[in-house]
Tab-separated table of C-alpha atoms in Angstrom:
chain	number	residue	atom	x	y	z
Q	170	MET	CA	-47.853	-35.429	6.780
Q	171	ILE	CA	-44.623	-36.344	8.581
Q	172	LEU	CA	-42.656	-35.541	5.383
Q	173	ASP	CA	-44.168	-32.082	5.223
Q	174	VAL	CA	-43.182	-31.454	8.834
Q	175	TRP	CA	-39.589	-32.510	8.087
Q	176	VAL	CA	-39.461	-30.251	5.042
Q	177	LEU	CA	-40.752	-27.328	7.038
Q	178	ALA	CA	-38.289	-28.070	9.822
Q	179	TRP	CA	-35.354	-28.231	7.413
Q	180	ALA	CA	-36.499	-25.032	5.695
Q	181	ALA	CA	-36.757	-23.266	9.020
Q	182	LEU	CA	-33.310	-24.518	9.977
Q	183	LEU	CA	-31.812	-23.310	6.712
Q	184	LEU	CA	-33.503	-19.960	7.050
Q	185	LEU	CA	-32.175	-19.668	10.573
Q	186	LEU	CA	-28.684	-20.599	9.398
Q	187	PHE	CA	-28.801	-18.057	6.549
Q	188	GLY	CA	-30.094	-15.455	8.967
Q	189	LEU	CA	-27.266	-16.110	11.391
Q	190	ILE	CA	-24.673	-15.926	8.588
Q	191	TRP	CA	-26.226	-12.730	7.252
Q	192	ALA	CA	-26.261	-11.145	10.711
Q	193	ALA	CA	-22.781	-12.354	11.667
Q	194	TYR	CA	-21.112	-10.799	8.614
Q	195	ARG	CA	-22.902	-7.460	8.664
Q	196	ARG	CA	-19.956	-5.904	10.475
Q	197	ALA	CA	-17.093	-4.953	8.177
Q	198	PRO	CA	-13.613	-6.307	8.903
Q	199	GLN	CA	-11.007	-3.822	10.082
Q	200	LEU	CA	-8.767	-2.573	7.279
Q	201	GLU	CA	-5.549	-0.588	7.702
Q	202	LEU	CA	-3.919	0.760	4.540
Q	203	SER	CA	-0.845	2.939	4.071
Q	204	ARG	CA	0.620	4.310	0.832
Q	205	GLU	CA	4.253	5.277	0.390
Q	206	VAL	CA	4.389	7.783	-2.465
Q	207	PRO	CA	6.567	10.889	-2.890
Q	208	PRO	CA	4.809	14.133	-1.933
Q	209	ALA	CA	5.480	15.640	-5.360
Q	210	GLY	CA	6.706	14.829	-8.856
Q	211	PHE	CA	6.947	16.236	-12.375
Q	212	VAL	CA	4.618	15.606	-15.297
Q	213	GLY	CA	5.744	12.815	-17.592
Q	214	ARG	CA	7.886	11.035	-15.023
Q	215	ASP	CA	7.418	7.782	-13.133
Q	216	VAL	CA	7.582	7.573	-9.347
Q	217	GLY	CA	7.652	4.588	-7.055
Q	218	CYS	CA	4.698	3.506	-4.964
Q	219	ARG	CA	4.298	0.955	-2.173
Q	220	ILE	CA	0.999	0.011	-0.573
Q	221	HIS	CA	0.745	-1.967	2.661
Q	222	ILE	CA	-2.535	-3.393	3.941
Q	223	LYS	CA	-3.529	-5.149	7.150
Q	224	LEU	CA	-6.936	-6.835	7.422
Q	225	SER	CA	-8.393	-8.355	10.579
Q	226	SER	CA	-11.738	-9.977	11.380
Q	227	ARG	CA	-13.249	-11.950	14.249
Q	228	LEU	CA	-14.714	-14.472	11.759
Q	229	PRO	CA	-13.262	-16.246	8.748
Q	230	LEU	CA	-14.300	-14.550	5.498
Q	231	ARG	CA	-13.625	-13.949	1.852
Q	232	TYR	CA	-12.464	-10.469	0.835
Q	233	VAL	CA	-11.650	-8.245	-2.143
Q	234	ILE	CA	-9.757	-4.952	-1.717
Q	235	GLU	CA	-9.409	-2.496	-4.617
Q	236	ASP	CA	-7.348	0.675	-4.420
Q	237	ALA	CA	-6.861	3.020	-7.378
Q	238	PRO	CA	-4.917	6.296	-7.806
Q	239	PRO	CA	-6.539	9.490	-9.142
Q	240	LEU	CA	-7.553	9.388	-12.808
Q	241	THR	CA	-4.596	11.320	-14.220
Q	242	ILE	CA	-2.036	9.254	-12.269
Q	243	ILE	CA	-1.567	5.976	-14.113
Q	244	ALA	CA	-0.530	2.887	-12.153
Q	245	ASP	CA	1.513	0.149	-13.803
Q	246	ARG	CA	-0.754	-2.521	-12.331
Q	247	GLN	CA	-4.156	-3.005	-10.771
Q	248	TRP	CA	-3.980	-2.514	-7.025
Q	249	ARG	CA	-6.203	-5.402	-5.982
Q	250	TRP	CA	-6.091	-8.028	-3.239
Q	251	ALA	CA	-8.476	-10.991	-2.942
Q	252	GLY	CA	-8.595	-14.250	-1.009
Q	253	TRP	CA	-9.530	-15.900	2.262
Q	254	LEU	CA	-8.875	-14.510	5.714
Q	255	TRP	CA	-8.685	-16.251	9.068
Q	256	GLN	CA	-8.587	-13.583	11.824
Q	257	SER	CA	-5.818	-11.355	10.366
Q	258	GLY	CA	-3.383	-11.003	7.531
Q	259	GLU	CA	-0.985	-8.520	5.875
Q	260	ALA	CA	0.077	-7.884	2.288
Q	261	GLU	CA	2.223	-5.421	0.380
Q	262	LEU	CA	2.539	-4.433	-3.276
Q	263	SER	CA	5.140	-2.263	-5.007
Q	264	GLY	CA	4.976	-0.609	-8.394
Q	265	SER	CA	5.241	2.709	-10.203
Q	266	LEU	CA	2.948	5.587	-11.046
Q	267	HIS	CA	3.088	7.646	-14.241
Q	268	LEU	CA	2.266	11.321	-13.652
Q	269	ASN	CA	0.095	12.399	-16.550
Q	270	ALA	CA	-1.114	15.920	-15.716
Q	271	ARG	CA	-0.202	18.712	-13.332
Q	272	GLY	CA	-2.346	19.409	-10.307
Q	273	GLU	CA	-2.977	18.589	-6.671
Q	274	TYR	CA	-4.413	15.118	-6.171
Q	275	HIS	CA	-6.035	13.270	-3.288
Q	276	TRP	CA	-6.461	9.512	-3.456
Q	277	PRO	CA	-10.079	8.343	-3.848
Q	278	ALA	CA	-11.727	5.975	-1.404
Q	279	THR	CA	-10.620	2.338	-1.224
Q	280	THR	CA	-13.279	-0.299	-1.929
Q	281	LEU	CA	-13.530	-3.193	0.547
Q	282	ARG	CA	-15.851	-6.110	-0.228
Q	283	TRP	CA	-16.312	-9.109	2.060
Q	284	ALA	CA	-18.518	-12.160	2.409
Q	285	ASP	CA	-18.946	-15.310	4.461
Q	286	PRO	CA	-16.744	-18.314	3.537
Q	287	PHE	CA	-19.538	-19.691	1.346
Q	288	GLY	CA	-19.846	-16.453	-0.654
Q	289	LEU	CA	-23.578	-16.231	0.053
Q	290	PHE	CA	-23.824	-12.605	1.097
Q	291	TRP	CA	-21.409	-10.005	-0.281
Q	292	ARG	CA	-21.185	-6.528	1.190
Q	293	SER	CA	-19.013	-3.541	0.367
Q	294	THR	CA	-17.892	-0.269	1.863
Q	295	ARG	CA	-15.623	2.588	0.823
Q	296	LEU	CA	-12.870	3.720	3.178
Q	297	ARG	CA	-10.686	6.795	2.888
Q	298	PHE	CA	-6.993	6.716	3.721
Q	299	GLY	CA	-5.664	10.241	3.145
Q	300	THR	CA	-2.873	10.540	0.589
Q	301	ARG	CA	-1.999	13.797	-1.145
Q	302	MET	CA	0.388	14.386	-4.023
Q	303	GLU	CA	1.347	17.408	-6.109
Q	304	VAL	CA	2.283	17.015	-9.753
Q	305	TYR	CA	4.455	19.866	-10.970
Q	306	PRO	CA	4.443	21.001	-14.609
Q	307	GLY	CA	7.101	19.602	-16.887
Q	308	ILE	CA	10.065	21.743	-17.900
Q	309	HIS	CA	12.098	21.895	-21.082
Q	310	GLY	CA	15.680	22.931	-21.604
Q	311	LEU	CA	16.161	26.616	-22.384
Q	312	ALA	CA	18.837	28.279	-24.462
Q	313	LEU	CA	17.598	31.792	-23.808
Q	314	PRO	CA	19.390	34.985	-24.854
Q	315	ASP	CA	20.697	37.351	-22.226
Q	316	LEU	CA	17.625	39.527	-22.697
Q	317	LEU	CA	15.427	36.929	-21.042
Q	318	ARG	CA	17.728	34.973	-18.758
Q	319	PRO	CA	19.290	36.980	-15.914
Q	320	LEU	CA	22.833	35.655	-15.716
Q	321	LEU	CA	24.084	37.888	-12.934
Q	322	SER	CA	22.828	38.288	-9.376
Q	323	GLU	CA	24.682	40.854	-7.273
Q	324	GLY	CA	28.300	41.786	-7.528
Q	325	ALA	CA	30.756	43.886	-9.485
Q	326	LEU	CA	29.699	44.897	-12.983
Q	327	SER	CA	31.744	45.550	-16.092
Q	328	ARG	CA	31.041	47.031	-19.497
Q	329	THR	CA	30.129	43.611	-20.850
Q	330	LEU	CA	28.522	41.813	-17.913
Q	331	GLY	CA	25.100	42.345	-16.419
Q	332	LEU	CA	21.775	43.434	-17.884
Q	333	ASP	CA	21.304	46.497	-20.096
Q	334	ASP	CA	19.423	49.359	-18.478
Q	335	PRO	CA	17.628	51.284	-21.286
Q	336	LEU	CA	17.134	54.285	-18.984
Q	337	SER	CA	20.869	54.774	-18.310
Q	338	LEU	CA	23.038	55.924	-21.219
Q	339	ARG	CA	26.792	55.337	-20.953
Q	340	GLY	CA	27.733	56.960	-24.246
Q	341	ALA	CA	27.941	56.200	-27.965
Q	342	ARG	CA	30.182	54.016	-30.095
Q	343	PRO	CA	30.458	52.977	-33.770
Q	344	TYR	CA	27.990	50.380	-34.990
Q	345	SER	CA	29.120	46.736	-34.901
Q	346	PRO	CA	27.448	43.878	-36.816
Q	347	GLY	CA	24.844	42.277	-34.572
Q	348	ASP	CA	23.839	45.441	-32.703
Q	349	PRO	CA	20.037	45.697	-32.544
Q	350	PRO	CA	18.504	48.479	-34.706
Q	351	SER	CA	16.763	49.935	-31.639
Q	352	ARG	CA	20.198	50.929	-30.276
Q	353	ILE	CA	21.071	53.122	-33.283
Q	354	HIS	CA	21.488	56.793	-32.378
Q	355	TRP	CA	19.920	58.296	-35.506
Q	356	ARG	CA	20.550	61.980	-34.739
Q	357	LEU	CA	24.212	61.457	-33.937
Q	358	SER	CA	24.618	59.170	-36.959
Q	359	ALA	CA	23.142	61.834	-39.243
Q	360	ARG	CA	25.400	64.539	-37.760
Q	361	THR	CA	28.636	62.555	-37.963
Q	362	GLY	CA	27.879	60.592	-41.116
Q	363	GLU	CA	28.846	57.332	-39.381
Q	364	LEU	CA	26.386	54.782	-38.029
Q	365	THR	CA	26.489	55.091	-34.253
Q	366	VAL	CA	24.765	53.139	-31.491
Q	367	ARG	CA	23.957	54.031	-27.911
Q	368	GLU	CA	25.981	52.220	-25.255
Q	369	LEU	CA	23.922	51.528	-22.149
Q	370	GLU	CA	24.863	51.035	-18.544
Q	371	ARG	CA	24.768	47.557	-17.090
Q	372	THR	CA	22.799	46.675	-13.993
Q	373	ALA	CA	22.621	43.575	-11.826
Q	374	SER	CA	19.418	41.633	-11.253
Q	375	SER	CA	18.760	40.750	-7.638
Q	376	ARG	CA	16.014	38.204	-8.382
Q	377	LEU	CA	13.667	36.890	-11.038
Q	378	LEU	CA	9.928	37.565	-10.881
Q	379	VAL	CA	7.751	35.626	-13.350
Q	380	PHE	CA	4.210	36.953	-13.685
Q	381	VAL	CA	1.620	34.739	-15.418
Q	382	ASP	CA	-1.468	36.498	-16.775
Q	383	THR	CA	-3.968	33.668	-16.265
Q	384	ARG	CA	-6.667	35.342	-18.368
Q	385	GLY	CA	-6.323	33.030	-21.346
Q	386	ASP	CA	-7.472	29.690	-22.673
Q	387	ASP	CA	-6.308	26.304	-21.442
Q	388	VAL	CA	-3.787	25.812	-24.276
Q	389	PHE	CA	-2.033	29.068	-23.436
Q	390	LEU	CA	-2.113	28.371	-19.712
Q	391	GLU	CA	-0.425	24.981	-20.056
Q	392	SER	CA	2.334	26.453	-22.235
Q	393	ALA	CA	2.775	29.409	-19.890
Q	394	VAL	CA	2.997	27.102	-16.879
Q	395	ARG	CA	5.710	24.976	-18.489
Q	396	LEU	CA	7.658	28.036	-19.642
Q	397	SER	CA	7.408	29.552	-16.146
Q	398	ALA	CA	8.754	26.375	-14.560
Q	399	SER	CA	11.621	26.355	-17.072
Q	400	LEU	CA	12.526	29.992	-16.398
Q	401	ILE	CA	12.456	29.434	-12.643
Q	402	SER	CA	14.677	26.390	-13.026
Q	403	GLU	CA	17.181	28.376	-15.110
Q	404	ALA	CA	17.235	31.204	-12.565
Q	405	LEU	CA	17.997	28.819	-9.713
Q	406	LYS	CA	20.883	27.380	-11.719
Q	407	SER	CA	22.282	30.932	-11.755
Q	408	GLU	CA	21.676	31.141	-7.971
Q	409	LEU	CA	19.085	33.896	-8.374
Q	410	PRO	CA	16.219	34.296	-5.910
Q	411	ILE	CA	12.965	33.496	-7.677
Q	412	SER	CA	9.327	34.364	-7.186
Q	413	LEU	CA	6.155	33.523	-9.091
Q	414	SER	CA	3.287	35.991	-9.318
Q	415	THR	CA	-0.276	35.615	-10.600
Q	416	PRO	CA	-3.442	37.721	-10.221
Q	417	GLN	CA	-4.052	35.710	-7.023
Q	418	GLY	CA	-0.757	36.686	-5.367
Q	419	ALA	CA	2.963	35.964	-5.336
Q	420	THR	CA	5.156	33.331	-3.721
Q	421	PRO	CA	7.873	34.345	-1.219
Q	422	PRO	CA	11.160	35.107	-3.019
Q	423	GLY	CA	14.199	32.984	-2.330
Q	424	ARG	CA	16.838	30.686	-3.757
Q	425	THR	CA	16.111	27.771	-1.417
Q	426	PRO	CA	14.273	24.521	-2.189
Q	427	LEU	CA	11.315	25.883	-0.215
Q	428	ALA	CA	11.031	28.862	-2.593
Q	429	LEU	CA	11.185	26.530	-5.572
Q	430	GLN	CA	8.561	24.248	-4.035
Q	431	ALA	CA	6.250	27.206	-3.366
Q	432	ALA	CA	6.527	28.383	-6.974
Q	433	LEU	CA	6.018	24.915	-8.443
Q	434	SER	CA	3.070	24.244	-6.124
Q	435	LYS	CA	1.396	27.420	-7.344
Q	436	LEU	CA	2.028	26.419	-10.960
Q	437	ALA	CA	0.661	22.921	-10.330
Q	438	THR	CA	-2.746	24.266	-9.290
Q	439	LEU	CA	-2.950	27.306	-11.581
Q	440	GLN	CA	-6.309	27.728	-13.306
Q	441	ALA	CA	-7.535	30.055	-16.053
Q	442	GLN	CA	-9.310	33.184	-14.834
Q	443	PRO	CA	-12.059	35.273	-16.482
Q	444	ALA	CA	-11.127	38.282	-18.581
Q	445	GLU	CA	-12.475	40.755	-15.997
Q	446	THR	CA	-9.961	39.605	-13.345
Q	447	ALA	CA	-7.946	42.592	-12.101
Q	448	LEU	CA	-4.154	42.546	-12.209
Q	449	PRO	CA	-2.084	43.343	-9.096
Q	450	ASP	CA	0.334	46.242	-8.812
Q	451	LEU	CA	3.582	44.582	-9.896
Q	452	SER	CA	5.682	47.529	-8.750
Q	453	GLU	CA	5.237	46.356	-5.157
Q	454	GLN	CA	6.679	42.929	-6.006
Q	455	ALA	CA	9.271	43.951	-8.611
Q	456	ALA	CA	11.758	45.980	-6.562
Q	457	GLY	CA	15.201	45.188	-7.968
Q	458	SER	CA	13.872	42.254	-9.995
Q	459	ASN	CA	14.121	41.084	-13.550
Q	460	VAL	CA	10.407	40.771	-14.388
Q	461	ILE	CA	9.085	38.469	-17.111
Q	462	VAL	CA	5.382	38.814	-17.933
Q	463	LEU	CA	3.704	35.932	-19.806
Q	464	THR	CA	0.394	36.783	-21.461
Q	465	GLN	CA	-1.810	35.581	-24.317
Q	466	HIS	CA	-3.639	38.730	-25.440
Q	467	ALA	CA	-1.537	41.568	-23.935
Q	468	PRO	CA	-4.463	43.882	-23.060
Q	469	SER	CA	-3.856	47.467	-21.985
Q	470	ASP	CA	-3.791	46.688	-18.266
Q	471	VAL	CA	-0.848	44.328	-18.835
Q	472	LEU	CA	1.129	47.192	-20.418
Q	473	THR	CA	0.154	49.477	-17.553
Q	474	ALA	CA	1.281	46.907	-14.989
Q	475	ALA	CA	4.573	46.376	-16.866
Q	476	LEU	CA	5.304	50.125	-17.023
Q	477	ARG	CA	4.547	50.515	-13.327
Q	478	ALA	CA	6.800	47.567	-12.541
Q	479	ARG	CA	9.609	49.186	-14.567
Q	480	THR	CA	9.728	52.090	-12.101
Q	481	ARG	CA	11.281	49.724	-9.532
Q	482	ALA	CA	12.463	46.728	-11.566
Q	483	LYS	CA	15.833	46.297	-13.239
Q	484	ARG	CA	14.295	44.805	-16.377
Q	485	VAL	CA	10.769	44.076	-17.625
Q	486	VAL	CA	10.072	41.713	-20.514
Q	487	ILE	CA	6.598	41.001	-21.947
Q	488	VAL	CA	6.372	37.618	-23.703
Q	489	VAL	CA	3.155	37.243	-25.712
Q	490	MET	CA	2.079	33.689	-26.589
Q	491	PRO	CA	-0.931	34.009	-28.955
Q	492	GLU	CA	-2.857	30.786	-29.524
Q	493	GLY	CA	-2.396	29.416	-33.042
Q	494	PHE	CA	1.125	30.789	-33.333
Q	495	TYR	CA	3.263	29.615	-30.443
Q	496	LEU	CA	4.875	26.171	-30.593
Q	497	GLU	CA	6.717	24.600	-27.701
Q	498	PRO	CA	10.146	22.987	-28.107
Q	499	GLY	CA	9.711	19.610	-29.769
Q	500	GLU	CA	6.148	20.298	-30.867
Q	501	SER	CA	5.366	19.485	-34.498
Q	502	PRO	CA	4.426	22.462	-36.697
Q	503	ARG	CA	0.728	22.840	-37.305
Q	504	ARG	CA	-1.301	24.796	-39.804
Q	505	GLN	CA	-2.032	28.338	-38.673
Q	506	TRP	CA	-5.655	29.364	-39.090
Q	507	VAL	CA	-5.932	32.427	-36.890
Q	508	GLY	CA	-4.396	35.870	-37.018
Q	509	LEU	CA	-2.962	37.988	-34.276
Q	510	SER	CA	-5.479	39.756	-32.106
Q	511	SER	CA	-5.818	43.517	-32.307
Q	512	THR	CA	-4.218	43.963	-28.904
Q	513	VAL	CA	-1.130	41.983	-29.940
Q	514	ARG	CA	-0.816	43.898	-33.223
Q	515	ASP	CA	-1.083	47.163	-31.319
Q	516	LEU	CA	1.585	45.912	-28.922
Q	517	GLU	CA	3.916	45.187	-31.833
Q	518	ARG	CA	3.448	48.704	-33.151
Q	519	ARG	CA	4.358	50.156	-29.755
Q	520	ALA	CA	7.282	47.809	-29.096
Q	521	GLY	CA	9.873	50.487	-29.913
Q	522	VAL	CA	8.331	53.027	-27.562
Q	523	LEU	CA	8.094	50.427	-24.810
Q	524	ALA	CA	11.751	49.466	-25.340
Q	525	ASP	CA	12.798	53.082	-24.812
Q	526	ALA	CA	10.893	52.954	-21.514
Q	527	GLY	CA	12.730	49.790	-20.499
Q	528	VAL	CA	9.987	47.278	-21.349
Q	529	LEU	CA	10.990	44.708	-23.980
Q	530	VAL	CA	8.385	42.839	-26.030
Q	531	TYR	CA	8.522	39.404	-27.655
Q	532	VAL	CA	5.651	37.904	-29.647
Q	533	LEU	CA	6.091	34.159	-30.195
Q	534	ARG	CA	4.643	32.897	-33.443
Q	535	GLY	CA	4.882	30.233	-36.148
Q	536	ASN	CA	7.422	27.524	-35.393
Q	537	GLN	CA	9.394	29.912	-33.189
Q	538	SER	CA	10.055	28.462	-29.778
Q	539	VAL	CA	11.654	29.735	-26.606
Q	540	LEU	CA	14.870	28.120	-27.860
Q	541	ARG	CA	15.137	30.823	-30.556
Q	542	LEU	CA	13.649	33.958	-29.010
Q	543	ALA	CA	16.504	36.144	-30.219
């Protein structure tokens, strides 16, 4: 009988002790966490990262802290801290992050787990410490012909510098090897008996406007985003003001780092749009610009927008990137299973007429890359 009383007493004491431990450690310790990461980076590159934590508690405890970056940002190590804590402590880890995909990313919640020193009762909570990072699309080196890369901003022009203006005829001259067939003046050649080409006026380009038709599949969009970033980079090297336009609007033009950041930020978050999305009136954005339109299918409204833009732009170029044909620089050739769409074939047939109106057309196909557009 006495033994049973002692057993019950000890059981009650243990239950009371467990209850006190359980109640005492219900409150989470105070965690402070800060991340030092750059606000932006480019796809495929590594950036540095430093994480500093400070943990404090009124009772001794055991803890585990786990912090992870977004899924498409790959850390070189596991960001994890574990151990014992007596009142307060600080720790810091440094490493690198590999940027795997473009986009705007916010760090997920940090997991904090804690328990009494005996490890009897573990609890966990998720805490958010706001960190935002933009990942810009990667760029590749361009060796573009003068037709696509505006090499001149403002200034004096000569007979050999600047951009050709198909609407302004300077005169005629004898044909030279390398002159494009579209420049041949057939009537004058037939009358004189000598092959003659039209000589066009030259005009300066005040800025570059890249318009991305986002009504395409994901493969096209990723290639168009990288090509846009490359064109913008080339324009800034030539000290040209740049602007990026999409069906959702355009970025402010400029040649400053802020203009570049605005364009790259828009490219980082660009998403494919449905086919019924309406295109903006490019003529309002294209005043004095060299306009490059990137599209996958080249529907009729793209041609209409390009012709309207030509009324105010110095140059308009349509670059068609049909899926199954276009290969990026460095990409291995792949078997081609699909043919050109009817809209692209119709565009090819009308390329000469569009060129006379000042709108140039390029259809990228096969193993042709932007390194060999000409």
